CSV table of C-alpha atoms in Angstrom, one decimal:
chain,number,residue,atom,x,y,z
A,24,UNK,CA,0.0,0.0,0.0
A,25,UNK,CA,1.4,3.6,-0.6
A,26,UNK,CA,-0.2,6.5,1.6
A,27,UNK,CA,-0.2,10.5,1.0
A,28,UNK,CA,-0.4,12.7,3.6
A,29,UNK,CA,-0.9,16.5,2.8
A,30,UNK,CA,0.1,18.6,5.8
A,31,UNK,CA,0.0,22.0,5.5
A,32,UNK,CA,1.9,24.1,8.7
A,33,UNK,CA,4.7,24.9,11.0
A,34,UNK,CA,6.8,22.3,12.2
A,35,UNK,CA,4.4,22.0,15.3
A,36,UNK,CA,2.0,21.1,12.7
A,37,UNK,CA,4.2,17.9,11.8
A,38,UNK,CA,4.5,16.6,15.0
A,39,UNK,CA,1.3,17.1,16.0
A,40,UNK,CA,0.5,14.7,13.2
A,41,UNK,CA,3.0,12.0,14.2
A,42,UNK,CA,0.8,9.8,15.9
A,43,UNK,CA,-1.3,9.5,12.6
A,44,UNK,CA,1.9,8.5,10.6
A,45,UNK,CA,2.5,6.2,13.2
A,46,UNK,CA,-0.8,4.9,13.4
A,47,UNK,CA,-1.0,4.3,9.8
A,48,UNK,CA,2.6,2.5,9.9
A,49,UNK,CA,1.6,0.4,12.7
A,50,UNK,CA,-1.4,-1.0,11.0
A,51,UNK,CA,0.0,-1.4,7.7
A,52,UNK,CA,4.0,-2.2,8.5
A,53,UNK,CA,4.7,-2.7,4.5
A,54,UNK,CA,2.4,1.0,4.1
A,55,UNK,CA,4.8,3.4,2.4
A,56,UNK,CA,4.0,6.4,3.7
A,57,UNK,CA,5.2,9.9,2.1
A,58,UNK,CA,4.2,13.7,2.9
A,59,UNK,CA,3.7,17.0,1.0
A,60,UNK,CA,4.6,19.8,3.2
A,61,UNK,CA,6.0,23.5,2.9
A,62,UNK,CA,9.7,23.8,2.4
A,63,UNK,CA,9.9,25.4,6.1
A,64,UNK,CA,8.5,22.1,7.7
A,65,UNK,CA,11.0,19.7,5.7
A,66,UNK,CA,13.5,19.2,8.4
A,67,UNK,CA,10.7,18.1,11.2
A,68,UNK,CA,11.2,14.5,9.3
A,69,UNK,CA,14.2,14.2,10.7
A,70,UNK,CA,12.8,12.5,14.0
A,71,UNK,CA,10.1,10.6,12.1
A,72,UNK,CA,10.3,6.9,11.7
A,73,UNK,CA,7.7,6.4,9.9
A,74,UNK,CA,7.6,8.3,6.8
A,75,UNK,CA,9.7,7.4,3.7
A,76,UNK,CA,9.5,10.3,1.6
A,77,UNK,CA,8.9,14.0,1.6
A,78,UNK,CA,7.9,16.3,-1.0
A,79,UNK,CA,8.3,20.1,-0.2
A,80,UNK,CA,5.3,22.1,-1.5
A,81,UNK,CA,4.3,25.7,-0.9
A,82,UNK,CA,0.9,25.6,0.1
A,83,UNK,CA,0.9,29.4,1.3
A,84,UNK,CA,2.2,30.6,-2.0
A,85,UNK,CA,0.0,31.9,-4.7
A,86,UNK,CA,0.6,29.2,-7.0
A,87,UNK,CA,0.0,29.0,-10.7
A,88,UNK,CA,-1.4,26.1,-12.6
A,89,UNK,CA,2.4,24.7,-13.4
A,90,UNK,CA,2.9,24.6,-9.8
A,91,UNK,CA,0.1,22.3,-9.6
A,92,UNK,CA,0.9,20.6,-12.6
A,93,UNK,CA,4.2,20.0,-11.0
A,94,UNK,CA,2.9,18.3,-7.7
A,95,UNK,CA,0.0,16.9,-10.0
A,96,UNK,CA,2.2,15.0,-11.8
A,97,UNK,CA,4.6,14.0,-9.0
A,98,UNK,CA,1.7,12.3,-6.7
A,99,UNK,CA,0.3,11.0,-10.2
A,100,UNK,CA,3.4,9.2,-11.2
A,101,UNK,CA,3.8,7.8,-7.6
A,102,UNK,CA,0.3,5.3,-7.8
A,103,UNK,CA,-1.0,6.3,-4.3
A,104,UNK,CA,-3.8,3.5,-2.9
A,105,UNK,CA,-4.8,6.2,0.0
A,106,UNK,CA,-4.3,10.2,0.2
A,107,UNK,CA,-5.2,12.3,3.6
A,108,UNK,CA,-5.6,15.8,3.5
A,109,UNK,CA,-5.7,17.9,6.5
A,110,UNK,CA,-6.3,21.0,3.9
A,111,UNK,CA,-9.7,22.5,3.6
A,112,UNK,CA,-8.9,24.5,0.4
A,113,UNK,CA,-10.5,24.0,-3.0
A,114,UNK,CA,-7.9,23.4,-4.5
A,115,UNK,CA,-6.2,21.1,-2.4
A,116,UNK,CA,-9.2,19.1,-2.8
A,117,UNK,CA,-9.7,19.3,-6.4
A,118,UNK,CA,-5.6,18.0,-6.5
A,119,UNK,CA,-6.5,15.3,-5.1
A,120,UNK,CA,-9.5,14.4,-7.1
A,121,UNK,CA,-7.4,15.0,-10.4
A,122,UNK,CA,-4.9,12.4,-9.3
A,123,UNK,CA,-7.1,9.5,-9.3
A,124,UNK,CA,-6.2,8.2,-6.2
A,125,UNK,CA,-9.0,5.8,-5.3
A,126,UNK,CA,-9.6,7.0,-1.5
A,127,UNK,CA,-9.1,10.1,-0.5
A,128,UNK,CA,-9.8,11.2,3.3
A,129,UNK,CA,-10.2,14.8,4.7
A,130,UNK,CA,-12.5,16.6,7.1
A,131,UNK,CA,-16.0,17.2,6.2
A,132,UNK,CA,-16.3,20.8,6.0
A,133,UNK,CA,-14.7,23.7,3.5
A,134,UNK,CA,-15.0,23.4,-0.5
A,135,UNK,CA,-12.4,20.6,-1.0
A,136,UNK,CA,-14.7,18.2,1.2
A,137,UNK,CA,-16.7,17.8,-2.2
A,138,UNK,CA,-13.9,15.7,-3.8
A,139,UNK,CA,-13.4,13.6,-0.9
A,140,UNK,CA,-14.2,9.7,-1.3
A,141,UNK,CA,-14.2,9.3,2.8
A,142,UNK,CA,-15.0,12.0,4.7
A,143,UNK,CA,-14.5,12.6,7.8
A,144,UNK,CA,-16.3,14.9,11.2
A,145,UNK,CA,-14.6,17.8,11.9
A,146,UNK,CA,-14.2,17.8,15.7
A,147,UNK,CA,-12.0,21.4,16.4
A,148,UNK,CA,-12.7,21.6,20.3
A,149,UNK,CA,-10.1,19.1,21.6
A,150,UNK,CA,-5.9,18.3,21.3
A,151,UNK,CA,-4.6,18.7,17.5
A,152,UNK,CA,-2.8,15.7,17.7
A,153,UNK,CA,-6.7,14.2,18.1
A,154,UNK,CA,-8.1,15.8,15.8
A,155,UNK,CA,-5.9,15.2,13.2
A,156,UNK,CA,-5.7,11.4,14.4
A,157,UNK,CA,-9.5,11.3,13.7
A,158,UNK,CA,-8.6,11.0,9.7
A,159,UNK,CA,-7.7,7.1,10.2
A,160,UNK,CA,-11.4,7.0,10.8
A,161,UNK,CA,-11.6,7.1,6.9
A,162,UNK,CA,-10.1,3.7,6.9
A,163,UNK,CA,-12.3,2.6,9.3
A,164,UNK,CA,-9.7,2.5,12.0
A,165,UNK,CA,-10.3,2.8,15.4
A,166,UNK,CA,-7.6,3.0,17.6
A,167,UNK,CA,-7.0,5.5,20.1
A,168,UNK,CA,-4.7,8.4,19.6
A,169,UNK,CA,-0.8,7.7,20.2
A,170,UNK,CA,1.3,10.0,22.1
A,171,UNK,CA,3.0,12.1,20.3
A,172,UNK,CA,6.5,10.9,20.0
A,173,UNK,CA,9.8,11.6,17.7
A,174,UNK,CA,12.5,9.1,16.9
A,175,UNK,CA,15.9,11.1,17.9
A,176,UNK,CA,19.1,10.1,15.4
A,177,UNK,CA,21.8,8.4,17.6
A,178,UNK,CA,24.2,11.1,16.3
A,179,UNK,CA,22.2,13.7,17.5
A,180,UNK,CA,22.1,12.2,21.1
A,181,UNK,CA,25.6,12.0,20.7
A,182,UNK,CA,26.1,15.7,19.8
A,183,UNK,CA,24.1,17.0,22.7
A,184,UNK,CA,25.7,15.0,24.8
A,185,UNK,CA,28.9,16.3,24.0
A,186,UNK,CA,27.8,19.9,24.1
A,187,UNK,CA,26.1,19.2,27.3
A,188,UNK,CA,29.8,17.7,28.3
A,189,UNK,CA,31.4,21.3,26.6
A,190,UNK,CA,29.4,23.6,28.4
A,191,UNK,CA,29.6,21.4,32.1
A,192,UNK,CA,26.0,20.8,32.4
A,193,UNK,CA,26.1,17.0,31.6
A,194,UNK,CA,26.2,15.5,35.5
A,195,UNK,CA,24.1,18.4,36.6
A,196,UNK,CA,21.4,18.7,34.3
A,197,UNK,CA,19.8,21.9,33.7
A,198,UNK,CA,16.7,24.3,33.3
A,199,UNK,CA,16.0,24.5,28.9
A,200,UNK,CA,14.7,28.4,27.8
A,201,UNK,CA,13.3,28.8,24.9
A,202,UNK,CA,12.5,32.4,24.7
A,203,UNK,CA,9.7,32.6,21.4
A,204,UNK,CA,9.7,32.5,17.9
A,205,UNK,CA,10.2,35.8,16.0
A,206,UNK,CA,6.2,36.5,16.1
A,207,UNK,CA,4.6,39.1,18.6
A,208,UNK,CA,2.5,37.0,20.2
A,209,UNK,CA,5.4,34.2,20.9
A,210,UNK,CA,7.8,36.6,22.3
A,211,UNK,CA,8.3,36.6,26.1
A,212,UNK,CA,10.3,39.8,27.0
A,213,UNK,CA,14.1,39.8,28.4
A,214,UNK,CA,13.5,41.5,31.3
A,215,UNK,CA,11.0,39.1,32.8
A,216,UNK,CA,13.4,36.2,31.7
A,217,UNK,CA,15.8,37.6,34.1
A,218,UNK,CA,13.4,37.6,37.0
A,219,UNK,CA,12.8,33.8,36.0
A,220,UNK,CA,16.6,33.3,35.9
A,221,UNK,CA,17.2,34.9,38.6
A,222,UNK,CA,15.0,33.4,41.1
A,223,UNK,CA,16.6,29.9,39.8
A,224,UNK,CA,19.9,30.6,40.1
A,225,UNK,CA,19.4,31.7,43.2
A,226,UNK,CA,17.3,29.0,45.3
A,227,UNK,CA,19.1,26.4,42.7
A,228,UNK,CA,22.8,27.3,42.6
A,229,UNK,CA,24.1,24.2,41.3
A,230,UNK,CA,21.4,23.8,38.4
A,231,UNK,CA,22.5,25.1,35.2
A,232,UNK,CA,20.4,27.4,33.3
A,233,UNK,CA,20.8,27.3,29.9
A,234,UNK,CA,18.7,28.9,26.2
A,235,UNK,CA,18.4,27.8,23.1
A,236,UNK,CA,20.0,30.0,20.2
A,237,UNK,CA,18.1,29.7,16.9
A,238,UNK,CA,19.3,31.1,13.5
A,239,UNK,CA,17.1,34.1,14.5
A,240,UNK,CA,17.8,34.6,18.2
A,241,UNK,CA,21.0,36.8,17.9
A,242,UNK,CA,19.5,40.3,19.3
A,243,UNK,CA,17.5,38.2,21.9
A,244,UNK,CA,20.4,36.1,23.4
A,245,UNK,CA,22.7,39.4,23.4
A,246,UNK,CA,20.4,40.8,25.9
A,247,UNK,CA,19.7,38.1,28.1
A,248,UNK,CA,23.2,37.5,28.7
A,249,UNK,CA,24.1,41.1,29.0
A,250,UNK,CA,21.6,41.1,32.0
A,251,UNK,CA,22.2,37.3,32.9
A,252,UNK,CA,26.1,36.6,31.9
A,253,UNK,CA,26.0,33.2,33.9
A,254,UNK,CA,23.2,31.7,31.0
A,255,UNK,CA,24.6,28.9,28.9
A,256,UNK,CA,23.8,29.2,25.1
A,257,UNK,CA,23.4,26.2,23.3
A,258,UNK,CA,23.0,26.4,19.2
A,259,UNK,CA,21.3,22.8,17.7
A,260,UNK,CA,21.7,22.9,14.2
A,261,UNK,CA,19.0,21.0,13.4
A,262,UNK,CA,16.0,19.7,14.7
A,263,UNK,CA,17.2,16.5,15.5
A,264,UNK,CA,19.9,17.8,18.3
A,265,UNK,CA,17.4,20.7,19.4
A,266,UNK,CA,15.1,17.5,20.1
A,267,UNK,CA,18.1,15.7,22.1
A,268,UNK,CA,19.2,19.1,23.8
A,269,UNK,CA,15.6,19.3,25.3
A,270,UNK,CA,15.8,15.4,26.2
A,271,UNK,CA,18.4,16.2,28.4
A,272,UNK,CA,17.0,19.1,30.3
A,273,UNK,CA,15.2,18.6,34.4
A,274,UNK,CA,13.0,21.6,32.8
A,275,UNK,CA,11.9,23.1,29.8
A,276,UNK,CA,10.3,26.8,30.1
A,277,UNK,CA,9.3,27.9,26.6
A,278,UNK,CA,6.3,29.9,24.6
A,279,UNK,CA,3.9,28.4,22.5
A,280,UNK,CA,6.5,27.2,19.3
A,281,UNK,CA,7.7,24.0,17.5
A,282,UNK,CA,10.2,23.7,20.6
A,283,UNK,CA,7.4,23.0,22.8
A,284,UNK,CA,6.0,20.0,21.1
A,285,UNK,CA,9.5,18.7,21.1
A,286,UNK,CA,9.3,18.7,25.1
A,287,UNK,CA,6.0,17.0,24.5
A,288,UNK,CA,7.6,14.3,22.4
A,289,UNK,CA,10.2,13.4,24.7
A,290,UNK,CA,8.4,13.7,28.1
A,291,UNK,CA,10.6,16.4,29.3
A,292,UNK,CA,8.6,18.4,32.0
A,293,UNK,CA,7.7,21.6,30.4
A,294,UNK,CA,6.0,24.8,31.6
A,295,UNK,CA,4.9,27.0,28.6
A,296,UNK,CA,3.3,30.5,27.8
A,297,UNK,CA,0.3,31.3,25.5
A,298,UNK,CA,-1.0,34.2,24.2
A,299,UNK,CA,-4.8,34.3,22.1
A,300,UNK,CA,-3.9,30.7,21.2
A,301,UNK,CA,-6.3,28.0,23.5
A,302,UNK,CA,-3.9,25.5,25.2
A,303,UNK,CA,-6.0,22.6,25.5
A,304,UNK,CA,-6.0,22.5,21.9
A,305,UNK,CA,-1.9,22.2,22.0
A,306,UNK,CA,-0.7,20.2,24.8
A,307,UNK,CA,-1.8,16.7,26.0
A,308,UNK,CA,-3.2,16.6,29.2
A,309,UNK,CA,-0.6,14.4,30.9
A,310,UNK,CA,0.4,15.7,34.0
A,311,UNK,CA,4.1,17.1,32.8
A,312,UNK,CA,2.7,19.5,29.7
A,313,UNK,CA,2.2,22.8,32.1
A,314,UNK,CA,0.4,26.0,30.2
A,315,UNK,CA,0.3,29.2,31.6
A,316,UNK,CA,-2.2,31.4,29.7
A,317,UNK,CA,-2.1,35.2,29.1
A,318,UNK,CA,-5.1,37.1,31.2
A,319,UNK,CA,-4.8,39.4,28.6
A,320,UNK,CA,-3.9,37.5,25.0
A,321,UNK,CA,-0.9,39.0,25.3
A,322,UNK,CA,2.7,36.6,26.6
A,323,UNK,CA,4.4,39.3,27.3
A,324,UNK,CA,1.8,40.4,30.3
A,325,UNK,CA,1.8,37.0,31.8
A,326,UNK,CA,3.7,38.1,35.4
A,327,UNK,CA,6.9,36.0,36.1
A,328,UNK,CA,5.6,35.6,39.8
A,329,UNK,CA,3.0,33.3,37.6
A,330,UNK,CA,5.5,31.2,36.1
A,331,UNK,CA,7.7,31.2,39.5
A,332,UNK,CA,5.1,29.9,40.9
A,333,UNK,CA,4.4,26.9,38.5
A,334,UNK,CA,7.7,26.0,39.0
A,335,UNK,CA,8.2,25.5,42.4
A,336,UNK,CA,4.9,23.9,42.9
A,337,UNK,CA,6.2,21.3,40.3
């Protein structure tokens, strides 16, 4: 059997839809299983197990018909027995009719729902990774939703290990910040970080706290450290070792983000921040996945006595 999987989104969007991949490969072991995602979300396969190819689409972009020709004839040339669509366009749906593919499984609502062979209940007020797990009902599966979990390289354990080693954190273990993705409503400000860091380093001496530097963190890091100099900054490459970095962490204090659902995926106790977004739709409720909401919409209002707080309860 082959599978497609359309799966438009962040990288929080493609782990969020690991447990149906998983699923799927579970039930049908000999299943090849292969994606269409945007170019950005690429790399979150990585840590999958269970996919064997990825195609890089731009589902965002306004596309012209050679674009869609293009993936039309890529999916067409591939003989897919099953496609899965978590897109609601018309257009995705009418992409999928063209192809032939026999069954073809989306949610029941938008205009691409009239192409679909197997429809399936749109059911918005509960955990993505549920909702999105609901699809396999198209295949008249069943089973309850998986956890969501990623399968970490052995190299990349390696390299965080040795960074951990590097930095003199590795017998300790440490405190993990993530301080928000370059959007306004992901952004928790520097100064409140140093309250949090502060407050840590001081009734925890011999815990290491360390933040994560992304490609785009440059300005943020500079000003942490110039107000918190004894931070260590650790840089994963990809998402594999950013995956093994946050294994290794006691704690992992973070904003709404891909990051977050990484700590989901390897159990790491997290505690994270949300603005407008609704949390019970974004972490599992398993006892170790901590959200603090905004009052106001707004992370950078939530007070750092809140997030103290959370922390030395847990």
């Amino acid at each position: 059997m082959r599978i497609l999987a359309l799966v438009p989104g962040g990288i929080g969007d493609q782990i969020l839809f690991f447990p149906t991949i998983d699923n799927l490969k579970g039930r049908y072991p000999d299943a090849e299983i292969d994606v269409v995602v945007e170019p950005r979300s690429t790399t979150a396969y990585r840590v999958s197990k269970s996919v064997h190819k990825v195609i890089p689409f731009d589902f965002k972009d306004v596309n012209g018909p050679a674009d869609w020709g293009n993936l039309l004839g890529i999916i067409r040339d591939s003989e897919y027995d099953v496609a899965m669509s978590l897109g609601r366009r018309f257009g995705v749906g009418l992409l999928l009719w063209l192809t032939g593919i026999p069954v073809r499984i989306g949610f029941d609502v938008g205009a691409s729902k009239l192409f679909l062979s197997n429809p399936v209940t749109l059911n918005l007020n509960q955990y993505a990774a549920q909702m999105f797990h609901d699809l396999v009902g198209g295949l008249g599966i069943t089973d309850p939703c998986p956890a969501v979990s990623i399968n970490v390289p052995k190299s990349d354990l390696d390299w965080a290990e040795a960074a951990q080693d590097r930095l003199g954190i590795k017998d300790s273990g440490y405190v993990l910040i993530h301080g928000g993705e370059n959007k306004p409503d992901r952004i928790y400000p520097v100064k409140q970080w140093q309250q949090i860091v502060k407050d840590l380093q001081t009734r925890q001496p011999n815990i290491p706290v360390a933040v994560i530097k992304g490609p785009d963190d440059g300005e943020f890091i500079e000003a942490l450290l110039t107000l918190c100099p004894a931070l260590k900054v650790i840089s994963p490459p990809d998402i594999g070792k950013l995956a093994a970095t946050i294994a290794g962490a006691n704690l992992m204090l973070c904003t709404n983000s891909g990051p977050m659902h990484l700590a989901v995926a390897v159990g790491t106790y997290t505690i994270a921040l949300f603005g407008p977004s609704d949390p019970a739709k974004l972490l599992p409720n398993n006892g170790r996945s901590i959200a603090i909401k905004s009052r106001s919409g707004k992370i950078a209002d939530i007070p750092p006595s809140d997030i103290l707080e959370k922390i030395w309860k847990g």
